[in-house]
């Protein structure tokens, strides 16, 4: 077996299951899960129709590169959404993938040069656990950059010493962030690109929450947009990851894309040809329908906006928090240890949240996820309101 497998930590939800083991919550209270970031809003009917109408295409082996029509649709969407004056080339700068989870992992395997001494992958802390696992299994060392209230919940690029940058081969960014919802500015992204140019590494921007924002006049900027503004019209060293899971409430479709530097994507396509993770043709046709429509995405944002407002109004008197600029997570501080909070909340109120420490790693200054919980407001509005009222009762009981 690959010995690197022994270095992988239990996934957060394994830890959560162990935390809840043996506890019997009140039977009269329906369970409400705010722990998993799985969208529960209704997916667009036209995408499901496109999927079902084209099931006969399952008789075809799909191409790893995807249908030209899908790549063209994705390029058009990204060009418009991120104001790319130098348009993406759909043939060389766009690659459909089976959701961002698969792509983030596979991409890391493809780009890390194991022949170099001590390759490093830098990432935010707390973080999406795939970043760490992908780095370890690619033979690289994960380096964690703490995201705290003091630095706006963004990785502090200035805190990294030159020798670490010298060994860095890949920098993972996540904007809007998971779990904090923090959004990176154009200046921040440009700084990351400047460092990538100086030290010759790749910037991989996980932007799967980019369409879940609350100010319709100020959608989050993307890495490719920062490339364009800084004169990097070829998107050198920059790659972005997008998905239909959150944007279109289609997590089970497993459909997204990678876009950016054509040379990097050419190598990644070669890897994927052997990796064997091509999107079925019906999935691609449903994806085309989803990327071409913005109406359902706006309606999606409206629902999240409603939930965030009502939940924050209920909880702020006892659990102060700020509504993030984007994503569907709340990241409040807890009055007691976060694991104890999550365990007690489940035991008393049958509501599941995720302890923040499970999403982060310990550092010299502590675990930046400690004394926080992640609440995914993915349940229906009424359930989110009910959960907030139960959480309020629990906090008041402490």
CSV table of C-alpha atoms in Angstrom, one decimal:
chain,number,residue,atom,x,y,z
A,1,UNK,CA,0.0,0.0,0.0
A,2,UNK,CA,1.0,3.6,-0.5
A,3,UNK,CA,2.6,4.5,2.9
A,4,UNK,CA,1.4,8.1,2.4
A,5,UNK,CA,-2.1,6.8,3.1
A,6,UNK,CA,-1.1,6.4,6.8
A,7,UNK,CA,-0.4,10.2,7.0
A,8,UNK,CA,-4.0,11.1,6.1
A,9,UNK,CA,-6.1,12.3,9.0
A,10,UNK,CA,-9.7,11.1,9.6
A,11,UNK,CA,-12.2,13.2,7.5
A,12,UNK,CA,-14.1,15.8,9.6
A,13,UNK,CA,-17.3,13.9,9.4
A,14,UNK,CA,-15.7,10.7,10.7
A,15,UNK,CA,-14.6,12.7,13.8
A,16,UNK,CA,-18.1,14.2,14.0
A,17,UNK,CA,-19.7,10.7,14.0
A,18,UNK,CA,-17.4,9.6,16.8
A,19,UNK,CA,-18.3,12.7,18.8
A,20,UNK,CA,-22.0,11.9,18.5
A,21,UNK,CA,-21.6,8.2,19.1
A,22,UNK,CA,-23.7,6.8,21.9
A,23,UNK,CA,-25.8,10.0,22.3
A,24,UNK,CA,-29.5,9.7,22.0
A,25,UNK,CA,-31.0,13.2,21.2
A,26,UNK,CA,-34.6,14.1,22.2
A,27,UNK,CA,-37.0,11.9,20.1
A,28,UNK,CA,-39.6,14.6,19.9
A,29,UNK,CA,-37.2,16.9,18.0
A,30,UNK,CA,-36.7,16.3,14.3
A,31,UNK,CA,-33.0,16.1,13.5
A,32,UNK,CA,-31.6,19.2,11.6
A,33,UNK,CA,-28.2,18.8,10.0
A,34,UNK,CA,-26.2,22.0,9.5
A,35,UNK,CA,-22.9,20.2,9.3
A,36,UNK,CA,-22.6,19.1,5.7
A,37,UNK,CA,-22.3,21.7,2.9
A,38,UNK,CA,-24.7,19.8,0.6
A,39,UNK,CA,-27.2,22.1,-1.2
A,40,UNK,CA,-30.8,21.2,-0.6
A,41,UNK,CA,-32.5,23.8,-2.7
A,42,UNK,CA,-34.5,22.6,-5.8
A,43,UNK,CA,-32.2,22.1,-8.8
A,44,UNK,CA,-33.3,23.6,-12.1
A,45,UNK,CA,-35.9,21.5,-13.8
A,46,UNK,CA,-34.6,22.2,-17.3
A,47,UNK,CA,-31.2,20.7,-16.3
A,48,UNK,CA,-32.8,17.6,-15.0
A,49,UNK,CA,-34.9,17.4,-18.2
A,50,UNK,CA,-31.8,17.7,-20.4
A,51,UNK,CA,-30.2,14.9,-18.4
A,52,UNK,CA,-33.2,12.5,-18.7
A,53,UNK,CA,-33.8,13.3,-22.4
A,54,UNK,CA,-30.3,12.3,-23.3
A,55,UNK,CA,-29.9,9.1,-21.5
A,56,UNK,CA,-29.4,7.3,-24.8
A,57,UNK,CA,-26.0,9.0,-25.0
A,58,UNK,CA,-24.8,6.7,-22.3
A,59,UNK,CA,-24.1,4.3,-25.1
A,60,UNK,CA,-21.1,6.5,-26.0
A,61,UNK,CA,-17.7,6.7,-24.3
A,62,UNK,CA,-17.2,10.4,-23.4
A,63,UNK,CA,-14.1,12.2,-24.4
A,64,UNK,CA,-11.9,13.3,-21.5
A,65,UNK,CA,-11.7,16.8,-23.0
A,66,UNK,CA,-15.5,17.0,-23.0
A,67,UNK,CA,-17.9,18.2,-25.7
A,68,UNK,CA,-16.8,21.3,-27.7
A,69,UNK,CA,-20.3,22.8,-26.9
A,70,UNK,CA,-19.8,22.4,-23.2
A,71,UNK,CA,-16.3,24.0,-23.3
A,72,UNK,CA,-17.6,26.8,-25.4
A,73,UNK,CA,-20.5,27.4,-23.0
A,74,UNK,CA,-18.2,27.4,-20.0
A,75,UNK,CA,-15.9,29.9,-21.6
A,76,UNK,CA,-18.7,32.2,-22.5
A,77,UNK,CA,-20.0,32.1,-18.9
A,78,UNK,CA,-16.6,32.8,-17.4
A,79,UNK,CA,-15.8,35.5,-19.9
A,80,UNK,CA,-19.0,37.3,-19.0
A,81,UNK,CA,-19.0,36.6,-15.3
A,82,UNK,CA,-15.4,37.7,-14.7
A,83,UNK,CA,-15.2,40.4,-17.4
A,84,UNK,CA,-12.4,38.7,-19.3
A,85,UNK,CA,-11.5,41.1,-22.1
A,86,UNK,CA,-9.0,38.6,-23.4
A,87,UNK,CA,-11.5,35.7,-23.7
A,88,UNK,CA,-10.8,32.2,-22.6
A,89,UNK,CA,-9.9,29.8,-25.4
A,90,UNK,CA,-12.4,27.0,-25.0
A,91,UNK,CA,-10.1,24.6,-26.8
A,92,UNK,CA,-7.0,25.1,-24.7
A,93,UNK,CA,-8.0,27.0,-21.5
A,94,UNK,CA,-11.1,25.1,-20.3
A,95,UNK,CA,-11.4,21.5,-19.2
A,96,UNK,CA,-14.7,20.0,-17.8
A,97,UNK,CA,-14.2,17.9,-14.6
A,98,UNK,CA,-16.3,15.7,-12.4
A,99,UNK,CA,-16.8,18.4,-9.7
A,100,UNK,CA,-14.1,20.3,-7.9
A,101,UNK,CA,-13.3,17.7,-5.3
A,102,UNK,CA,-12.1,15.2,-7.9
A,103,UNK,CA,-10.4,17.9,-9.9
A,104,UNK,CA,-8.5,19.5,-7.0
A,105,UNK,CA,-7.1,16.2,-5.9
A,106,UNK,CA,-6.2,15.0,-9.5
A,107,UNK,CA,-4.7,18.4,-10.3
A,108,UNK,CA,-2.3,18.2,-7.4
A,109,UNK,CA,-1.1,14.8,-8.5
A,110,UNK,CA,-0.4,16.1,-12.0
A,111,UNK,CA,1.5,19.3,-11.1
A,112,UNK,CA,3.7,18.4,-8.1
A,113,UNK,CA,7.3,17.6,-9.2
A,114,UNK,CA,8.4,14.8,-6.8
A,115,UNK,CA,12.0,15.0,-8.1
A,116,UNK,CA,12.5,18.4,-6.4
A,117,UNK,CA,13.7,18.4,-2.8
A,118,UNK,CA,10.9,19.2,-0.2
A,119,UNK,CA,8.1,20.3,-2.5
A,120,UNK,CA,5.5,22.3,-0.5
A,121,UNK,CA,1.8,23.0,-1.0
A,122,UNK,CA,0.5,26.1,0.8
A,123,UNK,CA,-3.1,26.3,1.8
A,124,UNK,CA,-5.5,28.2,4.1
A,125,UNK,CA,-6.1,26.9,7.7
A,126,UNK,CA,-9.0,26.1,8.2
A,127,UNK,CA,-9.4,24.5,4.8
A,128,UNK,CA,-11.2,22.1,2.6
A,129,UNK,CA,-9.6,18.8,3.5
A,130,UNK,CA,-8.9,17.7,0.0
A,131,UNK,CA,-6.1,20.2,-0.2
A,132,UNK,CA,-4.1,18.5,2.5
A,133,UNK,CA,-4.8,14.9,1.3
A,134,UNK,CA,-3.9,15.7,-2.2
A,135,UNK,CA,-0.6,17.3,-1.2
A,136,UNK,CA,0.4,14.3,1.0
A,137,UNK,CA,-0.5,11.7,-1.7
A,138,UNK,CA,1.4,13.8,-4.3
A,139,UNK,CA,4.6,13.6,-2.1
A,140,UNK,CA,4.5,17.2,-1.0
A,141,UNK,CA,4.4,18.8,2.4
A,142,UNK,CA,1.3,20.8,3.4
A,143,UNK,CA,2.0,24.2,4.8
A,144,UNK,CA,-0.9,25.8,6.7
A,145,UNK,CA,-1.6,29.6,6.7
A,146,UNK,CA,-3.8,30.5,9.6
A,147,UNK,CA,-7.0,32.4,8.8
A,148,UNK,CA,-8.2,34.3,11.8
A,149,UNK,CA,-10.4,37.3,12.5
A,150,UNK,CA,-7.2,39.4,12.9
A,151,UNK,CA,-6.3,38.8,9.2
A,152,UNK,CA,-9.8,38.9,7.8
A,153,UNK,CA,-9.9,35.1,7.6
A,154,UNK,CA,-7.5,35.2,4.7
A,155,UNK,CA,-4.1,33.4,4.5
A,156,UNK,CA,-1.4,35.9,5.5
A,157,UNK,CA,0.9,35.8,2.5
A,158,UNK,CA,3.3,38.2,4.1
A,159,UNK,CA,4.0,35.8,7.0
A,160,UNK,CA,5.6,33.2,4.7
A,161,UNK,CA,9.4,33.3,4.6
A,162,UNK,CA,11.3,33.3,1.3
A,163,UNK,CA,12.7,29.8,1.8
A,164,UNK,CA,9.2,28.4,2.1
A,165,UNK,CA,8.1,30.3,-1.0
A,166,UNK,CA,11.2,28.9,-2.8
A,167,UNK,CA,10.0,25.3,-2.1
A,168,UNK,CA,6.3,26.1,-2.9
A,169,UNK,CA,5.0,24.4,-6.0
A,170,UNK,CA,1.3,25.1,-5.5
A,171,UNK,CA,-0.7,27.6,-3.5
A,172,UNK,CA,-4.3,26.8,-2.8
A,173,UNK,CA,-6.7,29.7,-2.4
A,174,UNK,CA,-10.4,29.5,-1.6
A,175,UNK,CA,-12.6,32.5,-2.3
A,176,UNK,CA,-15.3,32.8,-1.1
A,177,UNK,CA,-13.7,30.8,1.7
A,178,UNK,CA,-14.8,27.6,3.3
A,179,UNK,CA,-15.7,27.8,6.2
A,180,UNK,CA,-15.5,31.6,6.7
A,181,UNK,CA,-17.1,33.1,3.6
A,182,UNK,CA,-14.2,35.6,3.3
A,183,UNK,CA,-13.7,37.1,-0.1
A,184,UNK,CA,-10.3,37.9,-1.6
A,185,UNK,CA,-9.8,41.3,-3.2
A,186,UNK,CA,-8.2,42.0,-6.5
A,187,UNK,CA,-5.2,43.4,-4.7
A,188,UNK,CA,-4.8,40.2,-2.6
A,189,UNK,CA,-5.1,38.0,-5.7
A,190,UNK,CA,-2.6,40.1,-7.6
A,191,UNK,CA,-0.1,39.8,-4.7
A,192,UNK,CA,-0.5,36.0,-4.9
A,193,UNK,CA,0.1,36.1,-8.7
A,194,UNK,CA,3.2,38.3,-8.2
A,195,UNK,CA,4.6,35.8,-5.7
A,196,UNK,CA,3.9,33.0,-8.1
A,197,UNK,CA,5.8,34.8,-10.8
A,198,UNK,CA,8.7,35.6,-8.4
A,199,UNK,CA,9.0,32.0,-7.0
A,200,UNK,CA,7.7,30.0,-9.9
A,201,UNK,CA,4.7,28.2,-8.5
A,202,UNK,CA,1.0,27.7,-9.5
A,203,UNK,CA,-1.9,29.4,-7.9
A,204,UNK,CA,-5.0,27.2,-7.7
A,205,UNK,CA,-8.1,29.1,-6.8
A,206,UNK,CA,-11.1,27.1,-5.5
A,207,UNK,CA,-14.1,29.3,-6.5
A,208,UNK,CA,-16.9,26.8,-6.1
A,209,UNK,CA,-18.9,29.3,-3.8
A,210,UNK,CA,-18.4,32.3,-6.2
A,211,UNK,CA,-22.1,32.5,-7.1
A,212,UNK,CA,-23.4,32.5,-3.6
A,213,UNK,CA,-23.0,36.1,-2.7
A,214,UNK,CA,-25.4,38.6,-1.1
A,215,UNK,CA,-24.6,42.0,-2.8
A,216,UNK,CA,-25.9,41.7,-6.3
A,217,UNK,CA,-23.9,44.8,-7.3
A,218,UNK,CA,-20.6,43.3,-6.0
A,219,UNK,CA,-20.1,39.7,-7.0
A,220,UNK,CA,-16.8,38.2,-5.8
A,221,UNK,CA,-13.8,38.8,-8.1
A,222,UNK,CA,-12.0,35.7,-9.4
A,223,UNK,CA,-8.4,34.8,-10.0
A,224,UNK,CA,-8.7,35.0,-13.8
A,225,UNK,CA,-10.2,38.5,-13.4
A,226,UNK,CA,-7.2,39.5,-11.3
A,227,UNK,CA,-4.9,38.1,-14.0
A,228,UNK,CA,-6.6,40.2,-16.6
A,229,UNK,CA,-6.5,43.4,-14.5
A,230,UNK,CA,-2.7,42.9,-13.9
A,231,UNK,CA,-1.9,42.3,-17.6
A,232,UNK,CA,-1.6,38.5,-17.4
A,233,UNK,CA,-3.7,37.8,-20.5
A,234,UNK,CA,-2.4,34.3,-20.8
A,235,UNK,CA,-3.4,33.5,-17.2
A,236,UNK,CA,0.2,32.3,-16.6
A,237,UNK,CA,0.5,30.1,-13.5
A,238,UNK,CA,-3.2,30.6,-12.7
A,239,UNK,CA,-5.9,28.0,-12.6
A,240,UNK,CA,-9.5,28.3,-11.2
A,241,UNK,CA,-12.0,25.6,-10.2
A,242,UNK,CA,-15.7,26.0,-10.5
A,243,UNK,CA,-18.7,23.7,-10.0
A,244,UNK,CA,-22.4,23.4,-10.5
A,245,UNK,CA,-22.9,21.8,-7.1
A,246,UNK,CA,-23.5,25.0,-5.1
A,247,UNK,CA,-24.3,27.4,-8.0
A,248,UNK,CA,-27.1,25.2,-9.4
A,249,UNK,CA,-28.0,22.8,-6.5
A,250,UNK,CA,-26.6,19.9,-8.5
A,251,UNK,CA,-24.1,18.2,-6.1
A,252,UNK,CA,-24.9,14.7,-7.4
A,253,UNK,CA,-24.3,15.7,-11.1
A,254,UNK,CA,-20.6,15.9,-10.3
A,255,UNK,CA,-19.9,18.6,-12.9
A,256,UNK,CA,-17.5,21.5,-12.9
A,257,UNK,CA,-14.6,22.9,-14.8
A,258,UNK,CA,-11.0,24.0,-14.5
A,259,UNK,CA,-9.8,27.0,-16.5
A,260,UNK,CA,-6.6,29.1,-16.9
A,261,UNK,CA,-3.0,28.6,-18.1
A,262,UNK,CA,-3.1,26.6,-21.3
A,263,UNK,CA,0.2,24.9,-20.8
A,264,UNK,CA,-0.8,23.6,-17.3
A,265,UNK,CA,-4.2,22.4,-18.6
A,266,UNK,CA,-2.5,20.6,-21.5
A,267,UNK,CA,-0.5,18.6,-19.0
A,268,UNK,CA,-3.5,18.1,-16.8
A,269,UNK,CA,-5.5,16.8,-19.8
A,270,UNK,CA,-2.8,14.3,-20.4
A,271,UNK,CA,-3.0,13.1,-16.8
A,272,UNK,CA,-6.8,12.9,-16.9
A,273,UNK,CA,-6.6,10.8,-20.1
A,274,UNK,CA,-5.0,8.1,-18.0
A,275,UNK,CA,-6.9,9.0,-14.9
A,276,UNK,CA,-10.2,8.1,-16.7
A,277,UNK,CA,-12.7,10.5,-15.1
A,278,UNK,CA,-14.6,11.8,-18.2
A,279,UNK,CA,-18.1,13.3,-17.8
A,280,UNK,CA,-20.9,11.2,-19.2
A,281,UNK,CA,-22.5,12.9,-22.2
A,282,UNK,CA,-25.9,13.3,-20.6
A,283,UNK,CA,-24.1,15.0,-17.7
A,284,UNK,CA,-22.4,17.4,-20.1
A,285,UNK,CA,-25.6,18.3,-21.9
A,286,UNK,CA,-27.4,19.0,-18.6
A,287,UNK,CA,-24.3,21.1,-17.6
A,288,UNK,CA,-24.7,23.2,-20.8
A,289,UNK,CA,-28.3,24.0,-19.8
A,290,UNK,CA,-27.3,25.0,-16.3
A,291,UNK,CA,-24.3,27.2,-17.3
A,292,UNK,CA,-26.5,29.0,-19.8
A,293,UNK,CA,-29.1,30.2,-17.2
A,294,UNK,CA,-28.7,32.8,-14.5
A,295,UNK,CA,-32.3,33.0,-13.3
A,296,UNK,CA,-32.2,30.0,-11.1
A,297,UNK,CA,-28.9,31.2,-9.7
A,298,UNK,CA,-30.3,34.5,-8.7
A,299,UNK,CA,-33.3,32.7,-7.0
A,300,UNK,CA,-30.8,30.5,-5.2
A,301,UNK,CA,-29.0,33.6,-3.8
A,302,UNK,CA,-32.3,35.1,-2.7
A,303,UNK,CA,-33.1,32.0,-0.6
A,304,UNK,CA,-29.7,32.0,1.1
A,305,UNK,CA,-30.0,35.8,1.7
A,306,UNK,CA,-33.3,35.2,3.5
A,307,UNK,CA,-31.9,32.4,5.6
A,308,UNK,CA,-28.8,34.3,6.6
A,309,UNK,CA,-30.8,37.3,7.7
A,310,UNK,CA,-33.3,35.4,9.8
A,311,UNK,CA,-30.8,33.1,11.4
A,312,UNK,CA,-28.5,35.9,12.3
A,313,UNK,CA,-31.3,37.9,13.8
A,314,UNK,CA,-32.2,35.0,16.1
A,315,UNK,CA,-28.7,34.1,17.1
A,316,UNK,CA,-26.9,37.4,17.4
A,317,UNK,CA,-28.2,38.3,20.8
A,318,UNK,CA,-26.6,35.1,22.3
A,319,UNK,CA,-24.0,34.1,19.7
A,320,UNK,CA,-22.6,37.2,18.0
A,321,UNK,CA,-21.7,36.7,14.3
A,322,UNK,CA,-21.4,38.6,11.1
A,323,UNK,CA,-23.0,37.6,7.9
A,324,UNK,CA,-20.2,36.7,5.4
A,325,UNK,CA,-20.0,38.3,2.0
A,326,UNK,CA,-20.6,35.0,0.3
A,327,UNK,CA,-20.9,31.2,0.7
A,328,UNK,CA,-23.6,29.4,2.7
A,329,UNK,CA,-21.7,29.1,5.9
A,330,UNK,CA,-21.8,30.8,9.3
A,331,UNK,CA,-18.6,30.7,11.4
A,332,UNK,CA,-19.6,32.0,14.9
A,333,UNK,CA,-17.4,31.8,17.9
A,334,UNK,CA,-18.6,29.5,20.7
A,335,UNK,CA,-18.8,30.3,24.4
A,336,UNK,CA,-17.3,26.9,25.2
A,337,UNK,CA,-15.0,24.5,23.4
A,338,UNK,CA,-16.4,23.9,19.9
A,339,UNK,CA,-16.4,20.1,20.1
A,340,UNK,CA,-18.2,20.3,23.5
A,341,UNK,CA,-20.6,22.8,22.0
A,342,UNK,CA,-21.4,20.6,19.0
A,343,UNK,CA,-21.8,17.5,21.2
A,344,UNK,CA,-24.1,19.2,23.7
A,345,UNK,CA,-26.2,20.9,21.0
A,346,UNK,CA,-26.8,17.5,19.4
A,347,UNK,CA,-27.6,15.9,22.8
A,348,UNK,CA,-30.0,18.6,23.9
A,349,UNK,CA,-31.5,19.9,20.7
A,350,UNK,CA,-30.9,17.3,17.9
A,351,UNK,CA,-29.1,19.8,15.8
A,352,UNK,CA,-25.8,18.9,14.2
A,353,UNK,CA,-23.0,21.5,13.5
A,354,UNK,CA,-19.4,20.9,12.7
A,355,UNK,CA,-16.7,21.8,15.2
A,356,UNK,CA,-14.3,24.3,13.7
A,357,UNK,CA,-11.2,22.5,15.0
A,358,UNK,CA,-12.0,19.5,12.8
A,359,UNK,CA,-11.5,21.7,9.7
A,360,UNK,CA,-8.1,23.0,10.7
A,361,UNK,CA,-4.7,21.9,11.9
A,362,UNK,CA,-2.8,22.9,15.0
A,363,UNK,CA,-0.1,25.5,14.7
A,364,UNK,CA,2.4,27.3,16.9
A,365,UNK,CA,-0.3,29.7,17.8
A,366,UNK,CA,-3.0,27.1,18.3
A,367,UNK,CA,-5.8,25.6,16.1
A,368,UNK,CA,-7.5,28.5,14.3
A,369,UNK,CA,-10.7,26.6,14.0
A,370,UNK,CA,-11.1,26.1,17.8
A,371,UNK,CA,-14.0,27.7,19.5
A,372,UNK,CA,-15.8,28.1,16.2
A,373,UNK,CA,-18.5,26.0,14.6
A,374,UNK,CA,-19.4,25.8,10.9
A,375,UNK,CA,-23.1,26.0,10.2
A,376,UNK,CA,-24.2,25.2,6.7
A,377,UNK,CA,-27.5,27.0,6.0
A,378,UNK,CA,-28.5,24.4,3.3
A,379,UNK,CA,-31.8,23.2,4.9
A,380,UNK,CA,-35.1,24.8,4.0
A,381,UNK,CA,-35.8,28.2,5.4
A,382,UNK,CA,-38.3,26.9,8.1
A,383,UNK,CA,-35.7,24.3,9.2
A,384,UNK,CA,-32.9,26.9,9.4
A,385,UNK,CA,-35.1,29.1,11.6
A,386,UNK,CA,-36.1,26.2,13.8
A,387,UNK,CA,-32.4,25.2,14.2
A,388,UNK,CA,-31.5,28.8,15.1
A,389,UNK,CA,-34.1,28.9,17.8
A,390,UNK,CA,-32.9,25.6,19.2
A,391,UNK,CA,-29.3,26.8,19.2
A,392,UNK,CA,-30.4,30.0,21.0
A,393,UNK,CA,-32.1,27.9,23.7
A,394,UNK,CA,-28.9,25.7,24.0
A,395,UNK,CA,-26.6,28.8,24.4
A,396,UNK,CA,-29.0,30.3,27.0
A,397,UNK,CA,-28.8,27.0,28.9
A,398,UNK,CA,-25.0,27.1,29.2
